[in-house]
Short mmCIF file of C-alpha atoms and ligand atoms in Angstrom, two decimals:
data_model
loop_
_atom_site.label_atom_id
_atom_site.label_comp_id
_atom_site.label_asym_id
_atom_site.label_seq_id
_atom_site.Cartn_x
_atom_site.Cartn_y
_atom_site.Cartn_z
CA MET A 279 -28.60 41.59 7.48
CA ARG A 280 -26.06 41.13 10.23
CA ILE A 281 -26.31 41.98 13.88
CA ARG A 282 -23.24 42.74 15.94
CA THR A 283 -23.00 40.87 19.18
CA LEU A 284 -20.45 40.58 21.93
CA VAL A 285 -19.66 37.01 22.87
CA ALA A 286 -17.07 35.42 25.10
CA ILE A 287 -14.65 33.01 23.43
CA GLY A 288 -12.66 31.01 25.95
CA ALA A 289 -11.13 33.28 28.53
CA SER A 290 -11.28 36.51 26.58
CA ALA A 291 -14.15 38.63 25.37
CA VAL A 292 -13.99 39.04 21.63
CA THR A 293 -16.14 41.17 19.41
CA VAL A 294 -17.46 39.16 16.52
CA THR A 295 -20.06 39.63 13.90
CA ALA A 296 -22.60 36.92 14.20
CA SER A 297 -24.15 36.39 10.84
CA ILE A 298 -27.90 36.29 11.25
CA VAL A 299 -29.58 35.95 7.93
CA VAL A 300 -33.15 37.06 7.58
CA ALA A 301 -35.41 34.18 6.79
CA ASN A 302 -36.37 35.25 3.30
CA LEU A 303 -32.76 35.51 2.06
CA PRO A 304 -30.91 32.41 0.86
CA ALA A 305 -28.17 31.52 3.35
CA GLN A 306 -25.60 30.91 0.63
CA ALA A 307 -25.86 34.51 -0.53
CA ALA A 308 -24.36 35.74 2.71
CA THR A 309 -20.71 36.64 2.92
CA THR A 310 -19.14 37.11 6.30
CA THR A 311 -16.11 39.31 6.74
CA THR A 312 -15.34 38.57 10.36
CA PRO A 313 -15.09 35.11 11.86
CA SER A 314 -18.25 33.84 13.49
CA THR A 315 -18.20 31.90 16.72
CA MET A 316 -18.52 28.74 14.65
CA ALA A 317 -15.56 29.73 12.47
CA GLN A 318 -13.45 30.40 15.54
CA GLN A 319 -14.35 27.02 16.97
CA LEU A 320 -13.48 25.27 13.72
CA ALA A 321 -10.13 27.05 13.53
CA ARG A 322 -9.17 25.77 16.98
CA GLN A 323 -10.05 22.16 16.14
CA THR A 324 -7.45 19.53 15.44
CA LEU A 325 -7.76 16.40 13.34
CA ALA A 326 -9.66 13.73 15.24
CA THR A 327 -7.68 10.81 16.61
CA GLY A 328 -7.40 8.08 14.01
CA ASP A 329 -8.92 10.11 11.18
CA GLY A 330 -6.77 8.90 8.35
CA TRP A 331 -3.08 8.99 7.64
CA ALA A 332 -2.70 12.61 8.82
CA ALA A 333 -3.61 11.37 12.32
CA SER A 334 -0.54 9.16 12.34
CA GLY A 335 2.36 9.90 14.68
CA THR A 336 2.17 13.43 16.02
CA GLY A 337 -1.24 13.96 14.41
CA THR A 338 -2.33 17.17 12.73
CA THR A 339 -3.08 20.26 14.79
CA GLY A 340 -2.34 22.99 12.23
CA GLY A 341 -2.28 26.46 13.72
CA SER A 342 -4.88 25.66 16.36
CA ALA A 343 -2.54 26.80 19.12
CA ALA A 344 -1.94 30.25 17.60
CA ASP A 345 -1.68 33.12 20.04
CA ASP A 346 -3.89 36.19 19.60
CA ALA A 347 -1.20 38.02 17.64
CA HIS A 348 -1.24 35.32 14.97
CA VAL A 349 -4.92 35.16 14.14
CA PHE A 350 -5.68 37.00 10.91
CA THR A 351 -8.62 37.73 8.64
CA VAL A 352 -7.49 38.37 5.06
CA ARG A 353 -9.44 39.94 2.23
CA ASN A 354 -6.94 40.07 -0.61
CA ARG A 355 -3.68 38.55 -1.83
CA ALA A 356 -1.45 41.05 -0.04
CA GLU A 357 -3.19 40.44 3.28
CA LEU A 358 -2.89 36.69 2.81
CA VAL A 359 0.83 36.97 2.08
CA ALA A 360 1.26 39.21 5.13
CA ALA A 361 -0.62 36.79 7.38
CA LEU A 362 1.47 33.86 6.16
CA GLY A 363 4.61 35.66 7.24
CA GLY A 364 5.05 38.77 5.16
CA ASP A 365 7.43 37.68 2.41
CA ASN A 366 6.09 35.11 -0.01
CA LEU A 367 9.63 34.00 -0.88
CA THR A 368 10.19 32.88 2.71
CA ASN A 369 6.64 32.27 3.99
CA GLY A 370 7.08 28.57 3.38
CA THR A 371 9.62 28.49 6.22
CA ASN A 372 7.49 30.46 8.68
CA ALA A 373 6.53 27.84 11.25
CA THR A 374 4.80 30.17 13.72
CA SER A 375 1.40 28.80 14.73
CA LYS A 376 -1.18 30.88 12.90
CA ILE A 377 -4.85 30.92 12.03
CA ILE A 378 -5.92 32.64 8.83
CA TYR A 379 -9.55 33.33 7.96
CA VAL A 380 -10.23 33.99 4.28
CA ALA A 381 -12.98 36.57 3.74
CA GLY A 382 -14.69 37.51 0.49
CA GLY A 383 -13.17 37.00 -2.91
CA ILE A 384 -9.39 36.86 -3.13
CA GLU A 385 -7.81 37.10 -6.56
CA ALA A 386 -4.25 35.90 -7.06
CA ASN A 387 -3.65 37.65 -10.38
CA VAL A 388 -3.23 41.10 -8.86
CA ASP A 389 -0.43 43.46 -7.98
CA ASP A 390 0.40 44.45 -4.42
CA ALA A 391 -2.34 47.11 -4.56
CA ASP A 392 -4.88 44.42 -5.53
CA THR A 393 -5.17 45.77 -9.08
CA PRO A 394 -5.99 42.95 -11.52
CA LEU A 395 -3.21 41.65 -13.73
CA THR A 396 -3.89 40.00 -17.08
CA CYS A 397 -1.91 37.45 -19.00
CA ALA A 398 -0.60 40.30 -21.14
CA ASP A 399 0.86 41.91 -18.01
CA TYR A 400 2.93 38.79 -17.38
CA ALA A 401 4.02 38.18 -20.97
CA ASP A 402 7.67 38.64 -21.75
CA PRO A 403 8.28 41.16 -24.58
CA ALA A 404 9.46 38.30 -26.81
CA TYR A 405 6.34 36.17 -26.21
CA THR A 406 2.96 36.10 -27.83
CA THR A 407 0.68 33.10 -28.21
CA GLU A 408 0.77 33.70 -31.97
CA ALA A 409 4.58 33.66 -32.06
CA PHE A 410 4.61 30.47 -30.03
CA LEU A 411 2.08 28.76 -32.28
CA ALA A 412 4.02 29.81 -35.35
CA ALA A 413 7.34 28.57 -34.01
CA TYR A 414 6.21 25.18 -32.71
CA ASP A 415 3.49 24.17 -35.12
CA PRO A 416 4.15 20.46 -35.76
CA ALA A 417 4.25 21.32 -39.46
CA VAL A 418 7.26 23.52 -38.74
CA TRP A 419 8.86 22.10 -35.61
CA GLY A 420 7.92 18.47 -36.04
CA ARG A 421 6.88 16.13 -33.24
CA ALA A 422 10.14 14.55 -32.19
CA ALA A 423 11.30 17.08 -29.63
CA LYS A 424 9.91 19.47 -27.06
CA PRO A 425 10.09 23.16 -27.97
CA SER A 426 13.35 24.98 -27.42
CA GLY A 427 14.80 28.27 -28.55
CA PRO A 428 14.02 31.93 -28.04
CA VAL A 429 10.21 31.79 -28.10
CA GLU A 430 10.14 28.88 -25.67
CA ASP A 431 12.62 30.75 -23.47
CA ALA A 432 10.31 33.77 -23.56
CA ARG A 433 7.39 31.56 -22.56
CA VAL A 434 9.33 30.28 -19.58
CA ARG A 435 10.17 33.84 -18.51
CA SER A 436 6.49 34.77 -18.83
CA THR A 437 5.53 31.79 -16.70
CA LYS A 438 7.94 32.92 -13.99
CA ASN A 439 6.28 36.34 -13.96
CA GLN A 440 2.89 34.79 -13.35
CA GLY A 441 4.17 32.26 -10.85
CA ALA A 442 5.64 35.04 -8.74
CA ARG A 443 2.10 36.32 -8.20
CA ILE A 444 -0.03 33.21 -7.96
CA ASN A 445 2.25 30.72 -6.18
CA ILE A 446 1.56 31.34 -2.50
CA GLN A 447 3.69 29.52 0.06
CA VAL A 448 2.13 28.18 3.26
CA GLY A 449 4.38 27.39 6.22
CA SER A 450 4.12 24.76 8.94
CA ASN A 451 1.67 24.96 11.83
CA THR A 452 -0.97 26.84 9.86
CA THR A 453 -4.75 26.60 9.83
CA ILE A 454 -6.66 28.31 7.02
CA VAL A 455 -10.44 28.58 7.32
CA GLY A 456 -12.63 30.06 4.60
CA LEU A 457 -15.44 32.25 5.92
CA ARG A 458 -18.91 32.07 4.46
CA GLY A 459 -19.02 33.12 0.84
CA SER A 460 -15.25 33.35 0.52
CA LYS A 461 -13.36 32.19 -2.56
CA ILE A 462 -9.79 32.16 -3.79
CA THR A 463 -9.41 32.49 -7.54
CA GLY A 464 -6.36 31.91 -9.71
CA MET A 465 -4.05 30.86 -6.89
CA ASN A 466 -1.74 27.89 -6.40
CA LEU A 467 -1.40 27.33 -2.66
CA ILE A 468 1.91 25.55 -2.12
CA LEU A 469 2.78 23.46 0.91
CA ASN A 470 6.43 22.65 0.29
CA LYS A 471 8.60 20.90 2.88
CA VAL A 472 6.16 21.79 5.64
CA ASP A 473 4.48 19.85 8.42
CA ASN A 474 1.17 20.24 10.20
CA VAL A 475 -1.29 22.25 8.10
CA ILE A 476 -5.10 22.30 8.22
CA ILE A 477 -7.29 23.70 5.44
CA ARG A 478 -11.06 23.92 6.07
CA ASN A 479 -14.09 25.33 4.33
CA LEU A 480 -11.93 26.85 1.62
CA THR A 481 -13.18 27.42 -1.92
CA MET A 482 -10.47 27.44 -4.56
CA GLU A 483 -10.98 27.97 -8.26
CA ASP A 484 -9.13 28.19 -11.53
CA ALA A 485 -5.38 28.23 -10.97
CA PHE A 486 -5.08 29.19 -14.62
CA ASP A 487 -1.75 29.15 -16.44
CA CYS A 488 -1.50 31.94 -19.01
CA PHE A 489 1.36 30.19 -20.77
CA PRO A 490 0.76 26.47 -21.33
CA SER A 491 3.70 24.46 -22.59
CA TRP A 492 3.51 22.29 -25.68
CA ASP A 493 4.83 18.75 -25.56
CA PRO A 494 4.48 16.97 -28.90
CA THR A 495 5.81 13.78 -27.29
CA ASP A 496 3.08 13.59 -24.62
CA GLY A 497 0.67 10.90 -25.76
CA SER A 498 -0.02 10.03 -29.35
CA ALA A 499 -1.05 13.52 -30.43
CA GLY A 500 0.91 15.77 -28.09
CA ASN A 501 -0.53 17.82 -25.24
CA TRP A 502 -0.66 21.31 -23.83
CA ASN A 503 0.33 21.19 -20.19
CA SER A 504 0.06 23.74 -17.44
CA LEU A 505 1.93 24.29 -14.22
CA TYR A 506 -0.51 25.22 -11.53
CA ASP A 507 -2.70 23.26 -9.16
CA THR A 508 -5.16 25.02 -6.90
CA MET A 509 -3.25 23.30 -4.09
CA SER A 510 0.08 21.49 -4.24
CA LEU A 511 1.67 19.39 -1.53
CA THR A 512 5.36 18.73 -2.14
CA ALA A 513 7.33 17.04 0.61
CA ALA A 514 4.52 18.07 2.96
CA THR A 515 3.53 15.97 5.96
CA HIS A 516 0.58 15.93 8.35
CA VAL A 517 -1.89 17.83 6.21
CA TRP A 518 -5.66 17.74 6.69
CA VAL A 519 -7.81 19.23 3.95
CA ASP A 520 -11.43 19.22 5.01
CA HIS A 521 -14.79 20.45 3.71
CA SER A 522 -13.21 22.43 0.90
CA SER A 523 -14.15 22.86 -2.77
CA PHE A 524 -11.86 22.82 -5.76
CA SER A 525 -12.84 23.43 -9.39
CA ASP A 526 -12.16 25.33 -12.59
CA GLY A 527 -14.82 27.84 -11.58
CA ASN A 528 -16.14 29.79 -14.53
CA HIS A 529 -13.08 29.00 -16.62
CA ARG A 530 -14.00 25.55 -17.87
CA ASP A 531 -11.98 23.43 -20.25
CA ALA A 532 -14.91 23.30 -22.65
CA GLN A 533 -14.45 27.04 -23.22
CA LEU A 534 -10.76 26.75 -24.05
CA PRO A 535 -9.60 26.80 -27.67
CA GLU A 536 -7.75 24.01 -29.41
CA HIS A 537 -4.31 24.47 -30.90
CA PHE A 538 -2.46 21.82 -32.89
CA GLY A 539 -5.61 19.73 -32.55
CA ARG A 540 -5.38 19.57 -28.75
CA ILE A 541 -7.17 21.52 -26.05
CA TYR A 542 -5.11 24.52 -24.93
CA GLN A 543 -5.18 23.23 -21.35
CA GLY A 544 -4.66 25.96 -18.77
CA HIS A 545 -5.03 23.87 -15.62
CA ASP A 546 -3.00 21.17 -13.94
CA GLY A 547 -4.23 19.52 -10.74
CA LEU A 548 -6.78 20.50 -8.14
CA LEU A 549 -4.94 18.94 -5.22
CA ASP A 550 -1.68 17.26 -6.16
CA ILE A 551 0.30 15.37 -3.52
CA THR A 552 3.81 14.66 -4.72
CA LYS A 553 7.55 14.57 -3.99
CA ALA A 554 7.50 12.33 -0.94
CA SER A 555 4.61 14.07 0.74
CA ASP A 556 3.17 11.83 3.42
CA LEU A 557 0.46 11.47 6.07
CA VAL A 558 -2.38 13.37 4.43
CA THR A 559 -6.12 13.19 5.09
CA VAL A 560 -8.58 14.70 2.62
CA SER A 561 -12.13 14.52 3.95
CA TYR A 562 -15.50 15.86 2.84
CA CYS A 563 -14.04 17.84 -0.05
CA LYS A 564 -15.63 18.49 -3.39
CA PHE A 565 -13.64 18.24 -6.61
CA PHE A 566 -15.57 19.20 -9.69
CA ASP A 567 -15.54 20.55 -13.25
CA HIS A 568 -11.90 19.75 -13.86
CA ASP A 569 -9.67 17.32 -15.76
CA LYS A 570 -6.50 16.27 -13.89
CA THR A 571 -7.89 16.16 -10.39
CA MET A 572 -5.53 14.57 -7.88
CA LEU A 573 -2.07 13.23 -8.60
CA ILE A 574 -0.49 11.26 -5.76
CA GLY A 575 3.12 10.75 -6.80
CA SER A 576 4.52 12.43 -9.90
CA THR A 577 7.28 10.11 -11.04
CA ASN A 578 7.83 6.39 -11.60
CA THR A 579 11.41 6.75 -10.34
CA VAL A 580 12.09 4.54 -7.35
CA GLY A 581 13.49 7.03 -4.87
CA ALA A 582 12.19 9.46 -2.27
CA ASP A 583 8.56 8.44 -2.71
CA VAL A 584 9.12 4.86 -1.53
CA GLY A 585 7.24 4.33 1.74
CA LYS A 586 5.67 7.82 1.51
CA LEU A 587 2.61 9.25 -0.20
CA ARG A 588 0.29 7.72 2.41
CA VAL A 589 -3.05 9.46 1.93
CA THR A 590 -6.58 8.90 3.20
CA LEU A 591 -9.46 10.12 1.02
CA HIS A 592 -12.89 9.78 2.56
CA HIS A 593 -16.34 11.23 1.96
CA ASN A 594 -15.17 13.32 -0.97
CA LEU A 595 -17.29 14.14 -3.99
CA TYR A 596 -15.74 13.85 -7.44
CA ALA A 597 -18.18 15.39 -9.91
CA ASN A 598 -17.55 15.90 -13.61
CA VAL A 599 -13.82 15.32 -13.37
CA GLY A 600 -11.85 13.86 -16.25
CA GLN A 601 -9.13 11.79 -14.62
CA ARG A 602 -6.91 11.19 -11.57
CA ALA A 603 -9.52 10.71 -8.88
CA PRO A 604 -6.92 9.87 -7.74
CA ARG A 605 -3.94 8.62 -9.77
CA VAL A 606 -1.51 6.97 -7.38
CA ARG A 607 2.13 5.94 -7.40
CA PHE A 608 3.91 4.32 -4.42
CA GLY A 609 1.43 5.37 -1.75
CA GLN A 610 -0.77 3.34 0.53
CA VAL A 611 -3.98 5.22 -0.21
CA ASP A 612 -7.14 4.58 1.77
CA LEU A 613 -10.00 5.52 -0.54
CA TYR A 614 -13.29 4.96 1.24
CA ASN A 615 -16.80 6.37 1.16
CA ASN A 616 -16.19 8.66 -1.78
CA SER A 617 -18.94 9.57 -4.22
CA TYR A 618 -18.35 9.88 -7.95
CA GLN A 619 -20.62 11.61 -10.42
CA ALA A 620 -19.42 10.66 -13.88
CA THR A 621 -22.13 11.94 -16.13
CA THR A 622 -20.16 13.92 -18.71
CA GLU A 623 -18.86 11.32 -21.10
CA ASP A 624 -17.08 13.77 -23.41
CA SER A 625 -14.52 14.75 -20.80
CA PHE A 626 -14.31 11.51 -18.80
CA SER A 627 -11.13 9.50 -18.93
CA TYR A 628 -10.86 7.34 -15.78
CA SER A 629 -11.13 7.64 -11.99
CA TRP A 630 -8.77 5.29 -10.15
CA GLY A 631 -5.29 5.40 -11.62
CA VAL A 632 -3.33 2.40 -10.35
CA GLY A 633 0.28 3.42 -10.85
CA VAL A 634 3.65 1.89 -10.06
CA TYR A 635 4.04 0.45 -6.56
CA SER A 636 0.67 1.91 -5.57
CA ALA A 637 -1.45 0.26 -2.88
CA ILE A 638 -4.98 1.62 -3.07
CA TYR A 639 -7.54 0.23 -0.62
CA ALA A 640 -10.92 1.21 -2.05
CA GLU A 641 -13.88 0.53 0.21
CA ASN A 642 -17.55 1.42 -0.08
CA ASN A 643 -17.31 3.97 -2.85
CA PHE A 644 -20.35 5.02 -4.84
CA ILE A 645 -20.38 5.64 -8.59
CA LEU A 646 -23.10 7.42 -10.52
CA ARG A 647 -22.28 6.98 -14.18
CA SER A 648 -23.66 7.91 -17.53
CA ALA A 649 -24.77 4.90 -19.53
CA ASP A 650 -22.25 6.10 -22.12
CA ILE A 651 -19.28 5.62 -19.76
CA PRO A 652 -18.45 1.91 -19.59
CA VAL A 653 -17.96 0.48 -16.12
CA GLU A 654 -14.54 -0.86 -17.19
CA ASP A 655 -13.31 2.71 -17.70
CA PHE A 656 -13.28 3.70 -14.02
CA ALA A 657 -10.12 1.85 -12.99
CA TYR A 658 -6.98 2.15 -15.08
CA ASN A 659 -3.67 0.38 -14.88
CA TRP A 660 -0.82 2.87 -15.04
CA GLY A 661 1.80 0.25 -14.30
CA GLY A 662 0.48 -0.94 -10.96
CA THR A 663 0.02 -4.49 -9.80
CA ALA A 664 -2.97 -4.61 -7.46
CA ILE A 665 -5.78 -2.69 -5.78
CA THR A 666 -8.12 -3.86 -3.03
CA GLU A 667 -11.75 -3.09 -3.80
CA ILE A 668 -14.66 -3.75 -1.45
CA GLY A 669 -18.28 -2.70 -1.57
CA THR A 670 -18.46 -0.53 -4.68
CA LEU A 671 -21.98 0.36 -5.83
CA VAL A 672 -22.68 1.69 -9.32
CA ARG A 673 -25.82 3.42 -10.44
CA VAL A 674 -26.81 4.39 -13.95
CA GLY A 675 -29.24 7.27 -14.13
CA THR A 676 -32.19 6.59 -11.87
CA GLN A 677 -31.85 2.82 -11.96
CA PRO A 678 -31.18 1.00 -8.68
CA ALA A 679 -27.53 0.86 -7.62
CA GLN A 680 -25.79 -2.45 -8.28
CA PRO A 681 -22.74 -4.02 -6.65
CA VAL A 682 -19.98 -3.88 -9.25
CA SER A 683 -16.27 -4.48 -9.08
CA LEU A 684 -14.61 -1.78 -11.13
CA VAL A 685 -11.38 -3.78 -11.07
CA GLU A 686 -13.01 -6.99 -12.32
CA ALA A 687 -14.70 -4.96 -15.07
CA PHE A 688 -11.34 -3.49 -16.02
CA ASN A 689 -9.65 -6.88 -16.00
CA ALA A 690 -12.38 -8.42 -18.14
CA ALA A 691 -12.06 -5.72 -20.77
CA LYS A 692 -8.41 -4.69 -20.71
CA ASP A 693 -4.85 -5.83 -20.09
CA PRO A 694 -2.64 -6.18 -18.21
CA ASP A 695 -4.88 -7.22 -15.36
CA LEU A 696 -4.73 -5.83 -11.86
CA GLY A 697 -4.47 -8.04 -8.80
CA THR A 698 -7.14 -7.68 -6.15
CA ASP A 699 -5.05 -7.49 -2.96
CA ALA A 700 -3.10 -4.29 -2.37
CA GLY A 701 -1.36 -5.95 0.54
CA TRP A 702 -2.47 -3.82 3.50
CA THR A 703 -5.55 -3.04 5.56
CA PRO A 704 -6.22 0.50 6.78
CA THR A 705 -6.58 1.01 10.52
CA LEU A 706 -6.67 4.81 10.70
CA ARG A 707 -10.37 5.51 10.50
CA ALA A 708 -12.15 7.72 13.00
CA ALA A 709 -15.60 6.21 12.50
CA PRO A 710 -17.07 3.01 11.07
CA VAL A 711 -17.17 3.00 7.30
CA THR A 712 -20.47 4.28 5.89
CA PRO A 713 -22.63 1.67 4.10
CA THR A 714 -22.21 2.34 0.39
CA ALA A 715 -25.95 2.74 -0.10
CA ALA A 716 -25.82 5.82 2.13
CA VAL A 717 -22.72 7.38 0.58
CA GLN A 718 -24.27 9.33 -2.28
CA SER A 719 -26.80 11.23 -0.19
CA LEU A 720 -24.43 11.73 2.72
CA VAL A 721 -21.58 13.06 0.61
CA SER A 722 -23.85 15.22 -1.54
CA ALA A 723 -25.22 16.83 1.60
CA GLN A 724 -21.96 17.29 3.44
CA ALA A 725 -18.96 17.50 1.09
CA GLY A 726 -17.43 20.79 0.03
CA SER A 727 -17.24 24.26 1.48
CA GLY A 728 -20.31 25.94 2.96
CA ARG A 729 -21.34 22.85 4.91
CA LEU A 730 -19.90 23.51 8.36
CA GLY A 731 -22.32 26.17 9.47
CA LEU A 732 -20.13 28.88 7.98
CA1 LIG B 1 0.54 19.46 -10.42
CA1 LIG B 2 -7.80 -8.61 -18.99
#
């Protein structure tokens, strides 16, 4: 039950719908469709001084300064595209300060009239999954080369059809706030060559690729790979992602079929930060039920990424994720006060990926692990040299948490070893680091969407 009220916001009187939930209804069942006073306050907030790498230099203010004409509430894909600037092909260059509230469920796989589109709607006439499997079965195609030829070309055309709907470009000076009960499904939000963006209280699920590619040369048995992340930062700077949730939703990997003996993977990252992106803070977010969670740096090539990819990750929850929590190349990454729940051994690969030229500073992180996931599996050397680790606590089941060095455990079990000094000490922290013993309960209570009074 909601009661309309008239409240004054700043200098102007604004009609809002205050969401007043009757006591016997669960609060999380409520969905608001107009921004509450709290939502409006959150949308006008800027990143706190010193709160991670995104506070560096000019800081991160997003669209907090938007004028009244550039405050939008969107309820579907078309409204979101309109609010971002009106033409998704050019929205990434729209630097007007703007605040966008996301209301209700927004589906990306829809036409302009919000009618659902299926994978079949995107498929090129020359593409079917069956034709693809027949053409590139290792028994036919072999394993020496990636697919090429007419069926692969048709797959690529199909992918472009889907990408034109689900890739949504966000421009500079934008704040996006999810309202209570809101959710974006099937979308890849793209922040490309933009500066100064804030994302808060957003729920994003299942950026599913209808047309995975097959790479028989990926790993020892080949892999199906997909294109889309729920959120992608490419050459993006000053980005703050806060109190948001990212997952595969109801479209979990365990439900996907296997082809050629490998899972027909329809997801890429949840929040990938690549191509010389820089000055990013990700705080109080929840990443769960997913495999390739957060890639920071996508290539070993020494080039544009050098000196970039500086990211702060604090008070995030990583629950039932397979790998890349995060995987880092090049960046100075401050990884503190994060909570890991690694209790699904079947899908677990590793958490901290120490890649080339990476400099991860990991402080006071908490690990809850299944007894079936060895402690030496949490860190992994992807060609890096060192990682600083301080104050990790590891708990198995309901046993008391123990101080454990994930890096020492890795070094004792595997080669080549990792050094223990990443060569820098973070200074951009808005508050004293949380004692590790308090991290699990604090992060469980506060990370993710739906925790800011919305
Ligand atoms: Ca990606
Ligand atoms: Ca060793």
